[in-house]
Structures are given as structure tokens and as C-alpha cells.
GROMACS .gro file of C-alpha atoms in nm:
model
  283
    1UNK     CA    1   1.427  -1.149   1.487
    2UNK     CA    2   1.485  -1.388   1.236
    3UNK     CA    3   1.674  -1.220   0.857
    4UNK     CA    4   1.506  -1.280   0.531
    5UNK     CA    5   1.840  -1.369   0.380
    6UNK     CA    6   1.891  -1.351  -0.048
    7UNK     CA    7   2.121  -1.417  -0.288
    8UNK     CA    8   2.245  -1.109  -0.399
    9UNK     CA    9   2.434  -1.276  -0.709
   10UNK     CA   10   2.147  -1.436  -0.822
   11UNK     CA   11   1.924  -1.175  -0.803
   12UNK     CA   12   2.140  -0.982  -1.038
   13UNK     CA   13   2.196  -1.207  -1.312
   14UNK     CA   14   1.800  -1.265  -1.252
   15UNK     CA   15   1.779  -0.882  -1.387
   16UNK     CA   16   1.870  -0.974  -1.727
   17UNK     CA   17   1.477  -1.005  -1.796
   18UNK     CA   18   1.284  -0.806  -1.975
   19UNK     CA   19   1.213  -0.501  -1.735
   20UNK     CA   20   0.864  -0.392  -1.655
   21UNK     CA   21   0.810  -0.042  -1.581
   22UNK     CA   22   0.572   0.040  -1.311
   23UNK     CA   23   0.253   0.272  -1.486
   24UNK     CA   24   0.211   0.647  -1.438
   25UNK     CA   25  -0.060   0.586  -1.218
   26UNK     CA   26   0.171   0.421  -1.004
   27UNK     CA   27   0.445   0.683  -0.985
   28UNK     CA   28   0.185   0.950  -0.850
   29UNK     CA   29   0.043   0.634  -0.607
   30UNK     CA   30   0.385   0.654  -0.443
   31UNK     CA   31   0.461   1.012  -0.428
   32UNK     CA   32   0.079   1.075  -0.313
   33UNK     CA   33   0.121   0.798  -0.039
   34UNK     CA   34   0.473   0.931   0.062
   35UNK     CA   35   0.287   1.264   0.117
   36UNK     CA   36  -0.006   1.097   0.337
   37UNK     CA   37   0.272   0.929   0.533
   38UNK     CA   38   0.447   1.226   0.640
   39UNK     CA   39   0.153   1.416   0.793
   40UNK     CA   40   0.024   1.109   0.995
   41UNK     CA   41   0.435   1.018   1.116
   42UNK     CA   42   0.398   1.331   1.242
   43UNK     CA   43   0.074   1.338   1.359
   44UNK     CA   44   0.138   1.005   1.533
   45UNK     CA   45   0.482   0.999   1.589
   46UNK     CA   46   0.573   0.638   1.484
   47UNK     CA   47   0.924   0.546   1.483
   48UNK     CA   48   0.880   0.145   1.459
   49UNK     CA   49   0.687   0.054   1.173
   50UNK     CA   50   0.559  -0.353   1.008
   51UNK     CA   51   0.442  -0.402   0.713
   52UNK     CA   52   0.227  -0.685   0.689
   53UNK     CA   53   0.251  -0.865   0.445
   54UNK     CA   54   0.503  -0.638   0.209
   55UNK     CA   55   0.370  -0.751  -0.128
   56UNK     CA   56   0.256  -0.525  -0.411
   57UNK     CA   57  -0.043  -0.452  -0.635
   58UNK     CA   58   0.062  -0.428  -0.992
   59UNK     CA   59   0.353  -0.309  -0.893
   60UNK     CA   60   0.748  -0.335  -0.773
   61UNK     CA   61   0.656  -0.460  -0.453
   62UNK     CA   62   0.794  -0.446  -0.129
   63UNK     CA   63   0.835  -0.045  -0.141
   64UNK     CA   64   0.521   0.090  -0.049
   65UNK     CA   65   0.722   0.147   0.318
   66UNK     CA   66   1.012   0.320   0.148
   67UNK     CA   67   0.869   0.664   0.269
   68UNK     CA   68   0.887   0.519   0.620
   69UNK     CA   69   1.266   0.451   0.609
   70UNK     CA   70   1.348   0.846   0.432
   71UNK     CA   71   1.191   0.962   0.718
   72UNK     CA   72   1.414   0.742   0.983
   73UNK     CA   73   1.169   0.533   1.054
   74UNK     CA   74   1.299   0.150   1.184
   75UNK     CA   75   1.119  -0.066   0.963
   76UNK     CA   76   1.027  -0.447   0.922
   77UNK     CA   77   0.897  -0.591   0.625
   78UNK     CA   78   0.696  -0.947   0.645
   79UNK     CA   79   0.777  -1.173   0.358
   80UNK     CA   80   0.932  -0.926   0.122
   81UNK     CA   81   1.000  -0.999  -0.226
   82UNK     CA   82   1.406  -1.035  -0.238
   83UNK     CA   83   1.465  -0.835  -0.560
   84UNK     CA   84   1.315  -0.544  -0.373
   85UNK     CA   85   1.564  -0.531  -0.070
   86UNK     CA   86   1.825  -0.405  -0.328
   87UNK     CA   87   1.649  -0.118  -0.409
   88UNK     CA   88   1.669  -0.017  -0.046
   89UNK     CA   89   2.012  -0.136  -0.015
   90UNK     CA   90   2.059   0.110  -0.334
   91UNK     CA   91   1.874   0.389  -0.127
   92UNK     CA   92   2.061   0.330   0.184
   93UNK     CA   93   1.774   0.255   0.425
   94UNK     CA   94   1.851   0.028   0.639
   95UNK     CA   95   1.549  -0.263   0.672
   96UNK     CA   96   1.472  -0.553   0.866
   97UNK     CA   97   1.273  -0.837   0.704
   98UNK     CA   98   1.100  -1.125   0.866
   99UNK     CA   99   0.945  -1.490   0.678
  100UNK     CA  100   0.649  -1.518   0.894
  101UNK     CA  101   0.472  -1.870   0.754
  102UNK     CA  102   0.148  -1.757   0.936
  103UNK     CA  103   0.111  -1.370   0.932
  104UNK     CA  104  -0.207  -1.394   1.112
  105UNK     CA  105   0.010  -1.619   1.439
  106UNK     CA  106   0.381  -1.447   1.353
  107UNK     CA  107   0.524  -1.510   1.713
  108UNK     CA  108   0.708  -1.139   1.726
  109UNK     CA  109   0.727  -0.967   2.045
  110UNK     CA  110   0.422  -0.832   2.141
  111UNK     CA  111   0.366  -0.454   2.112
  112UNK     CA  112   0.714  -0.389   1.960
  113UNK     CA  113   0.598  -0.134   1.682
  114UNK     CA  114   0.438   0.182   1.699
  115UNK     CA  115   0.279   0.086   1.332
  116UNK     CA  116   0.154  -0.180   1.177
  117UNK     CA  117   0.015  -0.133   0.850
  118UNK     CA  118   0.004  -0.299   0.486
  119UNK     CA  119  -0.183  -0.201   0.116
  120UNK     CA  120  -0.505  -0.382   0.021
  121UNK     CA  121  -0.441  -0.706   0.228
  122UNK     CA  122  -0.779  -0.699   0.420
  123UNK     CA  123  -0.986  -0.740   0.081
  124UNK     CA  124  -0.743  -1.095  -0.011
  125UNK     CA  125  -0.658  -1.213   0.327
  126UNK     CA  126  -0.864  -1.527   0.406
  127UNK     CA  127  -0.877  -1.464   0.787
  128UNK     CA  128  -0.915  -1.119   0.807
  129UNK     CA  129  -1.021  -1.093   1.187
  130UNK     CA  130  -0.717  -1.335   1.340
  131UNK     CA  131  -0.503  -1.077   1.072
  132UNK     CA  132  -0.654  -0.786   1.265
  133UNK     CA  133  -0.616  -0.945   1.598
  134UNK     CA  134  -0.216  -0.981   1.534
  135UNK     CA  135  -0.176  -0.680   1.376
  136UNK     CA  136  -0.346  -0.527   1.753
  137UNK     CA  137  -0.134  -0.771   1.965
  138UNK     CA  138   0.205  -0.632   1.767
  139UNK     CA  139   0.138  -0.295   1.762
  140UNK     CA  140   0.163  -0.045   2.116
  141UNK     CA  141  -0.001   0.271   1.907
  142UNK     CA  142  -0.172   0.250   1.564
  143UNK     CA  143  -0.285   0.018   1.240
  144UNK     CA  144  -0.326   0.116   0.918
  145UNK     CA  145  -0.502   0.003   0.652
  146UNK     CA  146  -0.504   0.121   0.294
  147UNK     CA  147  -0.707   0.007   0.008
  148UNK     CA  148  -0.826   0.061  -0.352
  149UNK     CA  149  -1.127   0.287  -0.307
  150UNK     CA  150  -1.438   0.109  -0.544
  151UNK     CA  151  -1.644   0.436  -0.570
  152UNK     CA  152  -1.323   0.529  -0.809
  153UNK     CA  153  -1.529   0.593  -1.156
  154UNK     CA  154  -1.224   0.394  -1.299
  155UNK     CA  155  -1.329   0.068  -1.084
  156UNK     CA  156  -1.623   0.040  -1.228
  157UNK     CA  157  -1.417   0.020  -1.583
  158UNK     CA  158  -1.170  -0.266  -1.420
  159UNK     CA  159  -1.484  -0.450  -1.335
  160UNK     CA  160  -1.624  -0.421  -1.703
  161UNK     CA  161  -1.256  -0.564  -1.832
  162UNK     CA  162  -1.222  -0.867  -1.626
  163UNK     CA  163  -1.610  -0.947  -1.649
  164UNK     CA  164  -1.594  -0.925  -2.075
  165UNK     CA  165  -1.225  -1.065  -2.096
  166UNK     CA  166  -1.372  -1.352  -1.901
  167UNK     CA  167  -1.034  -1.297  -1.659
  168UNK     CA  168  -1.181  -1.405  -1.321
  169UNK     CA  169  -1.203  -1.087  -1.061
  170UNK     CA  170  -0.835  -1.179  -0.839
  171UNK     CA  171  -0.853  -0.832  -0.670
  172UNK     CA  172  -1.009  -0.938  -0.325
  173UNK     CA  173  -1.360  -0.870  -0.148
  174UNK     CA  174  -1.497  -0.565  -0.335
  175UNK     CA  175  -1.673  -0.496  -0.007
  176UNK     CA  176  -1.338  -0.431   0.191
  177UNK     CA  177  -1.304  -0.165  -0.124
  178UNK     CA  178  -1.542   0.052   0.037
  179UNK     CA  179  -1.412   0.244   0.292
  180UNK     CA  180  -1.735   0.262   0.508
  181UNK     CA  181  -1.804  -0.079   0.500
  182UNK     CA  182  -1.443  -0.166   0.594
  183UNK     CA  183  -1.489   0.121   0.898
  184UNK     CA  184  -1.799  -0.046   1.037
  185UNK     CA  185  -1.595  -0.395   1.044
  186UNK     CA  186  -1.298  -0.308   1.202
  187UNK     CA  187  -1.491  -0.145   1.437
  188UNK     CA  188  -1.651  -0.449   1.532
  189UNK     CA  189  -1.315  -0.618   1.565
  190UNK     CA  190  -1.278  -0.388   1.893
  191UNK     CA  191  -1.044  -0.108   1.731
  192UNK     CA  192  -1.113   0.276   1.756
  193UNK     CA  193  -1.114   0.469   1.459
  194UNK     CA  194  -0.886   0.806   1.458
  195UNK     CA  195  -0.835   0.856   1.127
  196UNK     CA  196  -0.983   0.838   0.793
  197UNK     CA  197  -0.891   1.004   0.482
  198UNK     CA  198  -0.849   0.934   0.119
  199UNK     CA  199  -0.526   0.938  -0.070
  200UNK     CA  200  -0.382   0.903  -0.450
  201UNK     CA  201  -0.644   1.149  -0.626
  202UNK     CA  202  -0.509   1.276  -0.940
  203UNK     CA  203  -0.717   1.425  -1.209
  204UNK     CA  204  -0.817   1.120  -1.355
  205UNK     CA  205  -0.973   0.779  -1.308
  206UNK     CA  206  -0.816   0.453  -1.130
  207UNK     CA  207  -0.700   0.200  -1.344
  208UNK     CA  208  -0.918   0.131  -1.653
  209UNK     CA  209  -0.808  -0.222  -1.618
  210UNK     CA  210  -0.654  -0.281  -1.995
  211UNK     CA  211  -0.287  -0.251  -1.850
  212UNK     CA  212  -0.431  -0.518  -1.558
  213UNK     CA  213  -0.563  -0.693  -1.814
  214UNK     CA  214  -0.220  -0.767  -2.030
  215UNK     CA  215  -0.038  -0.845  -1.710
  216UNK     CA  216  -0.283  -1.157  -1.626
  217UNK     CA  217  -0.261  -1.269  -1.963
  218UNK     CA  218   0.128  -1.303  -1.884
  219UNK     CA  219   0.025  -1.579  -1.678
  220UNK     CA  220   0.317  -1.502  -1.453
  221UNK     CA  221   0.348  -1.469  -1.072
  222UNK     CA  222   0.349  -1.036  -1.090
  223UNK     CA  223   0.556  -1.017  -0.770
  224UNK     CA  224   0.843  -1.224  -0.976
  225UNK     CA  225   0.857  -1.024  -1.273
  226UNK     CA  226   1.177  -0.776  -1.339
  227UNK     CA  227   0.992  -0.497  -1.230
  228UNK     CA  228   1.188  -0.144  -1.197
  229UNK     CA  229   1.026   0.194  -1.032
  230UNK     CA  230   1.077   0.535  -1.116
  231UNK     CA  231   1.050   0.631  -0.765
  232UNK     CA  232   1.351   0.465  -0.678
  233UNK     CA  233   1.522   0.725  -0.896
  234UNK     CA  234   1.346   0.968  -0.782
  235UNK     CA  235   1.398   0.927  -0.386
  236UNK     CA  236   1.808   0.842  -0.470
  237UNK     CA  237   1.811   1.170  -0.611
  238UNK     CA  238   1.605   1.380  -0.377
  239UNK     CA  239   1.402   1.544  -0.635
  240UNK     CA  240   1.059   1.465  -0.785
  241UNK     CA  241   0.911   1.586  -1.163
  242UNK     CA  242   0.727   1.903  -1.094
  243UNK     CA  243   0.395   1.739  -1.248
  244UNK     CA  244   0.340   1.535  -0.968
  245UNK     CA  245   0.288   1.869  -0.717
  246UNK     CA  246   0.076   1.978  -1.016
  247UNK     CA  247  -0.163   1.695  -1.041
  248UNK     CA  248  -0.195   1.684  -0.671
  249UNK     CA  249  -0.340   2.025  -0.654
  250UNK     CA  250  -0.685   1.840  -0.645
  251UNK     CA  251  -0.646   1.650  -0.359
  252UNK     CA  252  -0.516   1.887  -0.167
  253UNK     CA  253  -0.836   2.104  -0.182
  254UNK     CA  254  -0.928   2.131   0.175
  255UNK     CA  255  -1.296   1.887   0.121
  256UNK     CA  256  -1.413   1.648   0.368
  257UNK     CA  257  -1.294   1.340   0.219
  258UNK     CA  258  -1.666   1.170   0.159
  259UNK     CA  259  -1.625   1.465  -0.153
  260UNK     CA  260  -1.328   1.334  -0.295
  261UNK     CA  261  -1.426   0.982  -0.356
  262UNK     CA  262  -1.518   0.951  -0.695
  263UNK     CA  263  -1.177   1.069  -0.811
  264UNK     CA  264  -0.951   0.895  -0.525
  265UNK     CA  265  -0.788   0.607  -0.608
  266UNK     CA  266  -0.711   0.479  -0.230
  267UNK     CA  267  -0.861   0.528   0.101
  268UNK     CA  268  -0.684   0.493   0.406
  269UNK     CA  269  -0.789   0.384   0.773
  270UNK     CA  270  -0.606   0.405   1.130
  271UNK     CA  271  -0.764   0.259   1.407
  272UNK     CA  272  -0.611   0.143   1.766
  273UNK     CA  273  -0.691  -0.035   2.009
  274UNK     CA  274  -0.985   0.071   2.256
  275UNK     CA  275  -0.819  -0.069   2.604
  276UNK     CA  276  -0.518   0.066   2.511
  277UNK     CA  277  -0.643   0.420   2.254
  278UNK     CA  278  -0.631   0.773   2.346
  279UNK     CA  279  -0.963   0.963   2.203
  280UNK     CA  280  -0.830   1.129   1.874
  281UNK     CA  281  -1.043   1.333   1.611
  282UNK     CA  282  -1.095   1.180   1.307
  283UNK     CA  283  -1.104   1.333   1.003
   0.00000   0.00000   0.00000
């Protein structure tokens, strides 16, 4: 397996820029999705998990796997940003990262992870079915796919701002942002679906899009900025602020899902593959 290799000395001098803090929104995102990714690593059992691609969405990225590697998890990251590997160098999980030129033809060993997964890629991804395909050929268990859910009342807002700003939508195929849509085509790409659920569903809407709105306006590539995450801190010291469990009291009422989506922020999909799937009850 081929190292992403970095210069570590650069990277710190590089940190000198101004800093730019990930949003609230964000910070419940990543303890909400840490939570989802406990129950289904049990559920599941994965041990070996890709992330493909490992970008970011307004946001540090390259971390959304971070809650694979507290829980021992062996993971891969495809085309990480380098900054990023130093925040799990500061966390002390180890992490293997790959440059794939062509994530959709990557030339890995087939069926050598037990997940592979990445965050709103299916809605940007110009080839989504030879995406898929890989993903199916790499993994020997489950995918996963999550992505921003547009029944959200705040995506209707983020649509207004880029519409009125004139800012050209850059978000992806709003169809692949509803989950039933996206369930009915990866079902046609000859994957099962086991799971289903919704995820990051605080009391309050998605992004409005204002905060989206000054970030474009940067004109900057968003993965390259000096972004630094609370969560980092957080997960270094074991110990998250007690509003987080309190604004996750709503998603955690015990609703079928199809109830929760007009205050979820994500949904979430895991499918395998038929020839190879056991039956498992979805949610």
C-alpha cells in the first residue's frame, strides 16, 4: 500500500494563517456521527475501514473517520488533506493513507476492508456507478454512504442564499440529497440495503447558508484553509461539553426515522452486496 507522505515542517510554518474555526453546527455533526458510528461498529463489527475520498464539507477535513480509529478500528484514508494527518498524529491513531489518481479504478486488493464509506461524495462524484462498483469490489462486508439530508427546513434556506447571492449551487446533485431517491439507486446498482437511519438532528435547522456563503466569497480552495476543530480537543481529552448530550435528546427519541427528517441534518445508508449479503433488518 502505497504512503501519502507530507512535509511535516512545512505544514507547520503553513499554520501561521489565519485559523478558521469549524461552526457549532459542525461540532455536534461530529459528536452526533461519532455516536451513529459506534452502534453500527458494533452492530457490524468492522475492524478495516476506507474512506473514500477523505475530503470535507465546510469543514477540517479528513476527520470525519476519527471515530473509527478511537474505537481501534485500522483505517485508510484516500487522498487525505496533509494538514489533517497531524491531528491524528496529535491523537495517537495510527492511519494509513493512500493517493488513488482514479478513486473509481484504485487498484487495492480486492475485498480487504470490512467498510468502505465516505460523506456526501455520491451527490459530486461524476461517475457515481463505477464509484459504487469499487467501493463493492474493495469491501468483503458493508458501504456506507452519508449525505446532507434536503428535506432539512434549513436546505431550503441554503438554496435561497446561493440562488439571490448569484453564488452558483457547488453542493452536488440535490437528488442524491434525498435519501429515498439515493435508496432506490443504489439499489439498482445491485447492493442490498440493511440499514437506513438519519443522523446529526439537533434542535435546529441545517445550515442557513450565510456562513457558506462568506466562505465562497473567500475564493479559496476550503480544504487548504488553516482550519482547526474543536473536536480534536475534545477526543485528546476524553471528555465532551455536556450540551452536546443535551441537544441530542431529540434524536434520540425512539421515531422511525421518515419522522425525523425535517430536523436531521444527515442521512445515512449501508448497503452490501447481494451475492455476497446476509439478509439484515433495516431500520
Amino acid at each position: 500500500m502505497v504512503k501519502f507522505l507530507y512535509n511535516r515542517g512545512n505544514l507547520m510554518a503553513e499554520q501561521v494563517q489565519t485559523p478558521e474555526w469549524e461552526g457549532k453546527g459542525v461540532d455536534y455533526e461530529r459528536y452526533a456521527m461519532y455516536r451513529l458510528f459506534v452502534v453500527l461498529v458494533k452492530r457490524f463489527g468492522w475492524q478495516r475501514v476506507l474512506e473514500i475520498p477523505a475530503g470535507g464539507e465546510k469543514a477540517m477535513p479528513s476527520l470525519y473517520s476519527l471515530p473509527f480509529g478511537a474505537m481501534g478500528c485500522q483505517v485508510t484514508l484516500a487522498n487525505p488533506v496533509a494538514r489533517s494527518l497531524l491531528s491524528w498524529e496529535r491523537l495517537g491513531y495510527p492511519v494509513t493513507s493512500v493517493v488513488l489518481p482514479d478513486i473509481t479504478a484504485t487498484g487495492l486488493e480486492a475485498g480487504q476492508f470490512d467498510l468502505v464509506w465516505n460523506f456526501m461524495t455520491l451527490a459530486r462524484v461524476r461517475d457515481k456507478e463505477a464509484l459504487v462498483q469499487e467501493m463493492a469490489r474493495l469491501t468483503s462486508k458493508q458501504m456506507l454512504f452519508v449525505a446532507v439530508n434536503r428535506f432539512n427546513l434549513g436546505f431550503f434556506s441554503h438554496r435561497m442564499v446561493h440562488r439571490y447571492s448569484g453564488i452558483v449551487w457547488n453542493h452536488g446533485d440535490v437528488a442524491f440529497m434525498n435519501p429515498f431517491y439515493t435508496r432506490r439507486w443504489l439499489q439498482g446498482q445491485g447492493v442490498r440495503v440493511v440499514a437506513q437511519g438519519v443522523v446529526d438532528a439537533p434542535p435546529y435547522p441545517d445550515s442557513l447558508g450565510f456562513r457558506d456563503l462568506r466562505l465562497h466569497r473567500r475564493n479559496e480552495d476550503l480544504h487548504q484553509l488553516a482550519w482547526e476543530s474543536r473536536t480534536v480537543d475534545w477526543m485528546q481529552k476524553g471528555v465532551y461539553p455536556r450540551k452536546l448530550f443535551w441537544l441530542s435528546l431529540g434524536e434520540r427519541l425512539p421515531l422511525p426515522w421518515p419522522l425525523k427528517l425535517f430536523y436531521a441534518h444527515l442521512f445515512w445508508i449501508v448497503v452490501e452486496k447481494v451475492a455476497e449479503g446476509v439478509d439484515v433488518a433495516g431500520y
